[in-house]
CSV table of C-alpha atoms in Angstrom, one decimal:
chain,number,residue,atom,x,y,z
A,17,MET,CA,18.4,-3.6,7.9
A,18,ILE,CA,15.5,-6.4,8.0
A,19,TYR,CA,15.2,-8.6,5.0
A,20,ARG,CA,12.6,-7.5,3.0
A,21,ASP,CA,9.6,-9.8,1.3
A,22,LEU,CA,10.1,-8.4,-1.9
A,23,THR,CA,13.5,-9.3,-1.8
A,24,PRO,CA,13.2,-12.5,-4.3
A,25,GLU,CA,10.6,-10.5,-6.7
A,26,LEU,CA,13.3,-8.2,-7.3
A,27,THR,CA,16.4,-10.8,-7.7
A,28,ARG,CA,14.4,-12.7,-10.0
A,29,ALA,CA,13.7,-9.5,-12.0
A,30,ALA,CA,17.4,-8.4,-12.2
A,31,SER,CA,18.1,-11.8,-13.9
A,32,ARG,CA,15.5,-11.3,-16.8
A,33,ALA,CA,14.9,-7.3,-17.6
A,34,PRO,CA,17.6,-5.0,-18.3
A,35,ALA,CA,15.6,-2.4,-15.9
A,36,ILE,CA,13.8,-2.8,-12.3
A,37,THR,CA,11.5,0.1,-11.5
A,38,LEU,CA,10.8,0.2,-7.7
A,39,THR,CA,8.0,2.0,-6.7
A,40,GLY,CA,6.4,2.8,-3.7
A,41,PRO,CA,6.2,5.7,-0.9
A,42,ARG,CA,8.2,8.2,0.8
A,43,GLN,CA,10.4,6.4,3.6
A,44,SER,CA,9.1,2.6,2.8
A,45,GLY,CA,12.7,1.8,2.3
A,46,LYS,CA,13.3,1.6,-1.2
A,47,THR,CA,17.1,3.2,-1.0
A,48,THR,CA,18.1,1.0,1.5
A,49,LEU,CA,16.9,-2.6,-0.3
A,50,CYS,CA,18.4,-1.5,-3.5
A,51,ARG,CA,21.4,-0.5,-2.0
A,52,GLU,CA,21.3,-3.6,0.0
A,53,LEU,CA,20.5,-6.3,-3.3
A,54,PHE,CA,23.1,-4.3,-5.8
A,55,GLN,CA,26.0,-3.3,-3.8
A,56,ASN,CA,28.1,-3.4,-7.1
A,57,HIS,CA,26.0,-0.8,-8.8
A,58,ALA,CA,27.0,2.8,-8.9
A,59,TYR,CA,24.5,5.0,-6.7
A,60,ARG,CA,23.1,8.4,-7.4
A,61,THR,CA,20.1,9.9,-6.1
A,62,LEU,CA,18.2,13.2,-8.2
A,63,GLU,CA,17.3,14.4,-5.1
A,64,ALA,CA,20.6,16.1,-5.0
A,65,PRO,CA,20.6,19.5,-6.3
A,66,ASP,CA,24.0,18.9,-8.1
A,67,GLU,CA,23.1,15.7,-9.6
A,68,ARG,CA,19.9,16.9,-10.9
A,69,ALA,CA,21.0,20.0,-12.4
A,70,PHE,CA,24.0,17.6,-14.2
A,71,ALA,CA,21.4,14.8,-15.2
A,72,ILE,CA,19.0,17.9,-16.9
A,73,GLU,CA,21.6,19.8,-18.3
A,74,ASP,CA,23.9,16.9,-19.7
A,75,PRO,CA,21.6,14.0,-19.3
A,76,ARG,CA,24.1,11.8,-21.8
A,77,ALA,CA,27.0,12.7,-20.0
A,78,PHE,CA,25.4,11.8,-16.7
A,79,LEU,CA,24.7,8.2,-17.8
A,80,ALA,CA,27.8,7.7,-19.6
A,81,GLN,CA,29.2,7.8,-15.9
A,82,PHE,CA,28.0,4.2,-15.5
A,83,PRO,CA,28.9,1.9,-18.0
A,84,ASP,CA,27.9,-1.2,-16.1
A,85,GLY,CA,24.6,0.4,-15.0
A,86,ALA,CA,23.5,2.2,-11.7
A,87,VAL,CA,21.1,2.7,-9.0
A,88,ILE,CA,19.3,6.0,-9.9
A,89,ASP,CA,17.3,6.9,-7.0
A,90,GLU,CA,13.7,9.7,-7.2
A,91,ILE,CA,13.9,9.0,-11.3
A,92,GLN,CA,11.0,11.1,-11.7
A,93,ARG,CA,12.7,13.9,-10.6
A,94,VAL,CA,14.5,14.1,-14.0
A,95,PRO,CA,11.9,11.7,-16.3
A,96,GLU,CA,13.2,13.0,-19.5
A,97,LEU,CA,16.7,10.9,-18.6
A,98,LEU,CA,14.4,7.8,-19.5
A,99,SER,CA,14.5,9.0,-23.4
A,100,TYR,CA,18.0,8.6,-23.1
A,101,LEU,CA,18.4,5.6,-21.3
A,102,GLN,CA,16.0,3.7,-23.7
A,103,GLY,CA,18.6,4.0,-26.1
A,104,ILE,CA,21.3,2.6,-23.9
A,105,ILE,CA,19.2,-0.2,-23.2
A,106,ASP,CA,18.7,-0.9,-26.8
A,107,ASP,CA,22.3,-1.2,-27.3
A,108,ASN,CA,23.3,-3.1,-24.1
A,109,PRO,CA,20.0,-5.0,-23.1
A,110,ALA,CA,22.1,-7.4,-20.3
A,111,PRO,CA,19.8,-7.9,-17.5
A,112,GLY,CA,19.9,-6.0,-13.7
A,113,ARG,CA,22.1,-3.0,-15.1
A,114,TRP,CA,19.6,-0.2,-14.1
A,115,ILE,CA,17.8,0.0,-10.9
A,116,LEU,CA,15.3,2.9,-10.8
A,117,THR,CA,13.2,4.3,-7.7
A,118,GLY,CA,10.3,6.6,-7.7
A,119,SER,CA,8.1,7.5,-5.0
A,120,GLN,CA,5.4,9.4,-7.2
A,121,ASN,CA,3.3,6.3,-8.9
A,122,LEU,CA,1.4,8.1,-11.6
A,123,THR,CA,3.9,10.4,-12.5
A,124,LEU,CA,6.6,7.8,-12.8
A,125,LEU,CA,4.6,5.2,-14.6
A,126,GLU,CA,3.5,7.4,-17.5
A,127,SER,CA,7.2,8.6,-17.9
A,128,ILE,CA,7.9,4.8,-18.5
A,129,SER,CA,5.4,4.0,-20.7
A,130,GLN,CA,6.4,6.2,-23.0
A,131,SER,CA,10.2,5.3,-22.8
A,132,LEU,CA,10.9,2.4,-21.2
A,133,ALA,CA,8.0,0.0,-21.9
A,134,GLY,CA,9.2,-3.8,-22.4
A,135,ARG,CA,12.6,-2.8,-21.1
A,136,THR,CA,11.9,-2.3,-17.4
A,137,GLU,CA,9.5,-4.6,-14.5
A,138,VAL,CA,7.5,-2.3,-12.1
A,139,HIS,CA,7.3,-3.3,-8.9
A,140,GLN,CA,6.2,-1.6,-5.8
A,141,LEU,CA,7.9,-1.2,-1.8
A,142,LEU,CA,4.9,-0.7,0.7
A,143,PRO,CA,5.2,-0.1,4.1
A,144,LEU,CA,6.5,-3.4,6.6
A,145,THR,CA,3.9,-5.9,6.6
A,146,TRP,CA,3.4,-7.8,10.2
A,147,ASP,CA,5.9,-10.1,9.0
A,148,GLU,CA,8.5,-7.7,8.6
A,149,ILE,CA,7.9,-6.0,11.5
A,150,LEU,CA,8.2,-8.9,13.9
A,151,ARG,CA,11.6,-9.1,12.9
A,152,PHE,CA,12.2,-6.0,14.7
A,153,ALA,CA,14.2,-6.7,18.4
A,154,ARG,CA,11.5,-4.2,19.4
A,155,HIS,CA,7.7,-4.4,17.8
A,156,PRO,CA,4.2,-3.8,18.9
A,157,GLU,CA,2.7,-6.6,21.5
A,158,ARG,CA,-0.9,-5.6,21.2
A,159,LEU,CA,-3.2,-4.9,18.4
A,160,GLU,CA,-3.8,-1.2,19.2
A,161,GLU,CA,-0.2,-1.0,19.3
A,162,ALA,CA,0.3,-2.4,16.1
A,163,LEU,CA,-2.4,-0.1,14.4
A,164,PHE,CA,-1.1,3.0,15.9
A,165,SER,CA,2.7,2.3,14.6
A,166,GLY,CA,1.6,1.3,11.1
A,167,GLY,CA,4.4,-0.1,9.2
A,168,TYR,CA,7.3,2.7,7.9
A,169,PRO,CA,10.4,1.2,8.8
A,170,ARG,CA,12.4,4.3,10.3
A,171,ILE,CA,10.0,4.0,13.3
A,172,PHE,CA,11.2,0.1,14.1
A,173,HIS,CA,14.7,0.7,12.7
A,174,GLN,CA,15.4,3.9,15.2
A,175,ASP,CA,12.6,2.8,17.7
A,176,LEU,CA,11.2,6.2,17.2
A,177,GLU,CA,7.8,7.6,18.8
A,178,PRO,CA,5.7,7.0,16.0
A,179,SER,CA,3.2,10.4,16.4
A,180,ALA,CA,6.6,12.5,16.4
A,181,TRP,CA,7.7,10.6,13.4
A,182,LEU,CA,4.4,10.6,11.6
A,183,ARG,CA,4.0,14.5,12.1
A,184,SER,CA,7.2,15.1,10.4
A,185,TYR,CA,6.5,12.8,7.8
A,186,VAL,CA,3.1,14.7,6.8
A,187,THR,CA,4.7,18.5,7.1
A,188,THR,CA,7.6,16.9,4.6
A,189,TYR,CA,5.1,15.3,2.2
A,190,LEU,CA,2.9,18.5,2.1
A,191,GLU,CA,5.7,20.8,1.6
A,192,ARG,CA,7.6,18.9,-1.2
A,193,ASP,CA,5.5,16.1,-2.8
A,194,VAL,CA,2.1,18.1,-3.0
A,195,ARG,CA,3.6,20.8,-4.5
A,196,THR,CA,5.8,19.0,-6.9
A,197,LEU,CA,2.8,16.7,-8.0
A,198,SER,CA,0.4,19.2,-8.5
A,199,ASN,CA,-0.5,22.9,-8.1
A,200,VAL,CA,-2.5,23.1,-5.2
A,201,GLY,CA,-2.4,26.6,-3.6
A,202,ASP,CA,-3.7,25.8,-0.6
A,203,LEU,CA,-1.9,23.5,1.9
A,204,VAL,CA,-4.2,24.4,4.7
A,205,THR,CA,-7.3,22.9,2.7
A,206,PHE,CA,-5.9,20.3,0.9
A,207,GLN,CA,-4.6,19.1,4.5
A,208,ARG,CA,-8.3,18.9,6.1
A,209,PHE,CA,-9.1,17.1,2.8
A,210,VAL,CA,-6.3,14.6,3.9
A,211,GLU,CA,-7.4,14.3,7.4
A,212,LEU,CA,-11.2,14.2,6.1
A,213,CYS,CA,-10.2,10.8,3.7
A,214,ALA,CA,-8.6,9.4,6.8
A,215,GLY,CA,-11.6,9.9,8.3
A,216,ARG,CA,-13.4,7.8,5.7
A,217,THR,CA,-10.6,4.5,5.3
A,218,ALA,CA,-12.6,1.6,4.7
A,219,GLN,CA,-15.6,3.5,3.6
A,220,LEU,CA,-17.1,4.3,0.2
A,221,LEU,CA,-15.3,6.7,-1.9
A,222,ASN,CA,-17.5,9.3,-2.5
A,223,TYR,CA,-16.1,12.4,-4.1
A,224,SER,CA,-19.4,14.6,-3.5
A,225,SER,CA,-19.2,14.2,0.1
A,226,LEU,CA,-16.0,14.9,0.6
A,227,ALA,CA,-16.1,18.1,-1.8
A,228,ASN,CA,-18.7,19.5,0.5
A,229,ASP,CA,-17.1,18.5,3.5
A,230,CYS,CA,-14.1,20.2,2.5
A,231,GLY,CA,-15.6,23.1,0.8
A,232,ILE,CA,-14.0,22.3,-2.4
A,233,SER,CA,-15.6,21.5,-5.8
A,234,GLN,CA,-16.1,17.7,-7.1
A,235,PRO,CA,-13.2,18.2,-9.5
A,236,SER,CA,-10.9,19.2,-6.8
A,237,ALA,CA,-11.6,16.3,-4.9
A,238,LYS,CA,-11.0,13.8,-7.4
A,239,ALA,CA,-8.0,15.6,-8.4
A,240,TRP,CA,-6.8,15.8,-5.0
A,241,PHE,CA,-7.4,12.4,-4.3
A,242,SER,CA,-5.5,11.4,-7.2
A,243,ILE,CA,-2.5,13.1,-5.5
A,244,LEU,CA,-3.2,10.8,-2.6
A,245,GLU,CA,-2.8,7.9,-4.9
A,246,ALA,CA,0.1,9.0,-7.0
A,247,SER,CA,2.5,9.6,-3.8
A,248,PHE,CA,1.1,5.8,-2.0
A,249,ILE,CA,-0.7,8.0,0.7
A,250,ALA,CA,-4.3,6.0,-0.1
A,251,PHE,CA,-5.6,3.9,-3.1
A,252,ARG,CA,-9.3,2.8,-4.4
A,253,LEU,CA,-10.3,-0.8,-3.9
A,254,PRO,CA,-12.8,-1.9,-6.5
A,255,ALA,CA,-15.8,-3.4,-6.0
A,256,PHE,CA,-16.5,-6.6,-7.2
A,257,ASN,CA,-17.8,-7.3,-10.5
A,258,ALA,CA,-19.7,-10.3,-11.8
A,259,ARG,CA,-22.7,-11.7,-13.1
A,260,LEU,CA,-24.9,-12.1,-10.8
A,261,ARG,CA,-28.3,-11.9,-10.1
A,262,LYS,CA,-28.0,-8.9,-7.7
A,263,ARG,CA,-27.6,-5.1,-8.0
A,264,LEU,CA,-23.6,-4.6,-6.6
A,265,VAL,CA,-22.3,-1.4,-5.7
A,266,LYS,CA,-20.0,0.4,-8.1
A,267,MET,CA,-18.5,3.0,-5.8
A,268,PRO,CA,-14.7,2.0,-4.8
A,269,LYS,CA,-13.7,1.7,-1.2
A,270,LEU,CA,-11.2,4.1,0.2
A,271,TYR,CA,-8.3,2.9,2.1
A,272,PHE,CA,-5.0,4.3,3.5
A,273,TYR,CA,-2.0,2.3,3.2
A,274,ASP,CA,-0.8,3.0,6.5
A,275,THR,CA,-2.8,2.9,9.2
A,276,GLY,CA,-0.2,4.6,11.8
A,277,LEU,CA,-0.2,7.6,9.4
A,278,ALA,CA,-4.6,7.3,9.3
A,279,CYS,CA,-4.3,7.4,13.2
A,280,TRP,CA,-2.1,10.4,13.2
A,281,LEU,CA,-4.0,12.6,10.9
A,282,LEU,CA,-7.1,11.5,13.2
A,283,GLY,CA,-5.6,13.2,16.0
A,284,ILE,CA,-5.0,9.5,17.5
A,285,ARG,CA,-1.7,10.5,19.7
A,286,GLU,CA,-2.0,7.1,22.0
A,287,PRO,CA,-2.5,3.5,21.4
A,288,GLN,CA,-5.2,3.4,24.0
A,289,GLN,CA,-7.4,5.8,22.3
A,290,LEU,CA,-7.9,3.0,20.0
A,291,ARG,CA,-9.6,0.6,22.3
A,292,SER,CA,-13.1,2.7,22.3
A,293,HIS,CA,-12.4,4.8,19.3
A,294,PRO,CA,-15.3,5.2,16.8
A,295,LEU,CA,-13.2,4.2,14.1
A,296,ARG,CA,-11.6,1.5,15.1
A,297,GLY,CA,-13.2,-0.9,13.0
A,298,ALA,CA,-12.3,0.7,10.2
A,299,ILE,CA,-9.1,1.1,11.3
A,300,PHE,CA,-8.4,-2.4,11.8
A,301,GLU,CA,-10.0,-3.5,8.6
A,302,THR,CA,-7.5,-1.0,6.8
A,303,TRP,CA,-4.9,-3.0,8.5
A,304,VAL,CA,-6.1,-6.5,7.1
A,305,VAL,CA,-6.5,-4.9,4.0
A,306,THR,CA,-3.4,-3.6,3.5
A,307,GLU,CA,-2.0,-6.7,5.2
A,308,ILE,CA,-2.9,-8.6,2.2
A,309,LEU,CA,-2.6,-6.3,-0.3
A,310,LYS,CA,1.3,-5.9,0.6
A,311,HIS,CA,1.6,-9.6,0.5
A,312,ARG,CA,0.1,-10.1,-2.6
A,313,THR,CA,2.5,-6.9,-3.8
A,314,ASN,CA,5.7,-8.6,-2.8
A,315,ARG,CA,4.8,-11.7,-4.8
A,316,GLY,CA,4.0,-9.6,-7.8
A,317,GLU,CA,0.2,-10.1,-7.7
A,318,THR,CA,-1.1,-6.7,-8.1
A,319,ARG,CA,-5.1,-7.6,-9.4
A,320,GLY,CA,-7.7,-9.7,-7.8
A,321,LEU,CA,-8.6,-7.8,-5.1
A,322,SER,CA,-12.5,-6.0,-4.5
A,323,PHE,CA,-15.1,-6.2,-2.0
A,324,TYR,CA,-19.0,-6.9,-2.6
A,325,ARG,CA,-21.9,-4.9,-1.5
A,326,ASP,CA,-25.3,-5.1,-3.2
A,327,SER,CA,-28.5,-2.9,-2.7
A,328,ASN,CA,-30.0,-5.3,-0.1
A,329,GLY,CA,-27.4,-4.5,2.6
A,330,ALA,CA,-25.3,-7.9,2.1
A,331,GLU,CA,-21.6,-7.2,2.3
A,332,VAL,CA,-18.3,-8.6,2.9
A,333,ASP,CA,-15.1,-6.4,3.0
A,334,LEU,CA,-12.9,-8.6,0.7
A,335,ILE,CA,-13.2,-11.0,-2.1
A,336,ILE,CA,-9.9,-12.5,-3.1
A,337,GLU,CA,-9.6,-14.4,-6.7
A,338,GLN,CA,-7.3,-17.0,-7.4
A,339,PRO,CA,-7.1,-19.8,-9.8
A,340,ASP,CA,-8.9,-21.9,-7.8
A,341,GLY,CA,-11.8,-19.9,-6.5
A,342,LEU,CA,-12.7,-17.1,-4.8
A,343,THR,CA,-12.3,-15.8,-0.8
A,344,LEU,CA,-14.1,-13.9,1.2
A,345,PHE,CA,-12.9,-12.2,4.1
A,346,GLU,CA,-15.0,-10.6,6.5
A,347,VAL,CA,-13.0,-8.3,9.4
A,348,LYS,CA,-14.6,-7.9,12.7
A,349,SER,CA,-12.5,-5.9,15.9
A,350,SER,CA,-14.3,-7.9,18.3
A,351,ALA,CA,-11.6,-10.1,20.2
A,352,THR,CA,-14.1,-12.5,21.4
A,353,PRO,CA,-15.0,-15.6,18.9
A,354,SER,CA,-18.3,-15.9,17.9
A,355,LYS,CA,-20.8,-17.4,15.4
A,356,ARG,CA,-22.1,-14.1,14.7
A,357,LEU,CA,-18.9,-13.1,13.4
A,358,PHE,CA,-19.6,-15.3,10.2
A,359,ASP,CA,-23.6,-13.9,9.5
A,360,SER,CA,-21.6,-11.3,6.7
A,361,VAL,CA,-19.3,-13.9,5.1
A,362,LYS,CA,-22.1,-16.6,4.7
A,363,ARG,CA,-25.1,-14.2,3.7
A,364,VAL,CA,-23.0,-13.2,0.7
A,365,ARG,CA,-21.5,-16.8,0.1
A,366,ARG,CA,-25.1,-17.8,-0.9
A,367,HIS,CA,-25.1,-15.2,-3.7
A,368,PHE,CA,-22.4,-17.7,-5.4
A,369,PRO,CA,-24.7,-20.9,-6.3
A,370,ASP,CA,-22.2,-22.4,-8.8
A,371,ALA,CA,-19.7,-24.7,-7.9
A,372,PRO,CA,-17.0,-24.6,-6.2
A,373,GLN,CA,-18.3,-22.0,-4.1
A,374,PRO,CA,-16.0,-19.4,-2.3
A,375,ASP,CA,-14.1,-20.4,0.8
A,376,MET,CA,-14.5,-18.0,3.9
A,377,ALA,CA,-12.6,-16.5,6.6
A,378,VAL,CA,-13.1,-14.0,9.4
A,379,VAL,CA,-10.1,-11.7,10.7
A,380,TYR,CA,-10.9,-10.4,13.9
A,381,GLY,CA,-9.3,-8.8,16.6
A,382,GLY,CA,-9.0,-11.9,19.2
A,383,GLU,CA,-6.0,-14.4,19.8
A,384,GLN,CA,-8.1,-17.8,18.9
A,385,PHE,CA,-7.3,-19.8,15.4
A,386,GLN,CA,-10.5,-22.2,15.0
A,387,GLN,CA,-10.9,-24.0,12.1
A,388,ARG,CA,-14.6,-24.7,11.3
A,389,GLU,CA,-16.3,-26.8,9.1
A,390,ASP,CA,-16.7,-24.5,5.7
A,391,SER,CA,-14.7,-21.8,6.9
A,392,ARG,CA,-11.6,-20.2,9.5
A,393,LEU,CA,-11.4,-17.9,12.6
A,394,ILE,CA,-7.8,-16.3,12.0
A,395,PRO,CA,-6.7,-14.2,14.8
A,396,TRP,CA,-5.3,-10.6,13.9
A,397,ARG,CA,-1.3,-11.5,14.9
A,398,MET,CA,-1.6,-15.0,12.6
A,399,LEU,CA,-2.4,-12.9,9.8
A,400,ARG,CA,0.3,-14.1,6.9
A,401,THR,CA,-0.5,-15.3,3.9
A,402,ALA,CA,-4.0,-15.2,3.8
A,403,ALA,CA,-3.9,-14.3,0.3
A,404,ALA,CA,-2.7,-17.7,-0.7
A,405,GLY,CA,-4.7,-19.5,1.0
A,406,ILE,CA,-5.9,-18.1,4.3
A,407,LEU,CA,-2.7,-20.0,6.3
A,408,PRO,CA,-2.3,-18.8,9.7
A,409,ALA,CA,1.5,-18.2,10.9
A,410,GLY,CA,3.2,-21.0,12.6
């Protein structure tokens, strides 16, 4: 197992909270990480039918097995267990006793807010960051390979061919998670919906357009996208909201958490296809935005990301809000350094006249880092802790 960047946050959480709840997509490494960090804890998974039946039929006896606490995997499979756990924690609120994991975000958080509010810290383990991928002996060397492979740990840990593993992942997702989360009857149409969403990654989330192209109602499109959010397949990036003298777009943008999964859904089966693919720019933008999102999530920062677009066409792909001001990010898949790469970010910066003006950065598909007078040009492979100051990797 490689070192995961979320480790310090989980360790600190275990020193102060009676319970830790770790959410994230299936196969993101939650179980592996928790069993590694909390080796002295008993372990049970509610995916196992016998353990699940025991927890449902006699929750008090199930929890009584663990006087010193436990790691309980896929807790959303028996949400009523949380009500019984509440009393146990109130009787003994010693920190770090209970480690709960789950891969269905909205379902799990609803149950926790009802039963364990104030008793647990919630963290997310997303697919691997680029830094984490580089810790494997075999890792992508070129941008197209990085985009194509995505960030699911098993692909790198077992040196698997990404397309074959992702095909199985999608099948499992449709047959298990979708049926668990919702009463979607037509899985063929739902898979078509997921593929259409992949084709719109890094674009505005237009439910009406999705519904029309998929042949479903707009309420169904909204409900189905909520399923993608709940299972950590896709997320919404909100539009920037500030008192500027501009008419800003309010519609959020759609992003996939994993570019490898998006590539598979788009029918991309070889990294070389990305060299000239019409969605290369959108997939690269998705990679950069999610890379920054993952770095911030691993530090416990869950807010402060948005994008800017106004009615006159001025736009920037990402705005990071930090205590000392804003950072404007533009993403370009071009491999050639050029002043023109900064046109959009400079145009948007003029819309923020008050001091201090936002920092500016462009992440691009090339290899050369440039520190300019008022901005930075960051190569894709050097994108690291950009969310904390746009610092290139060493």
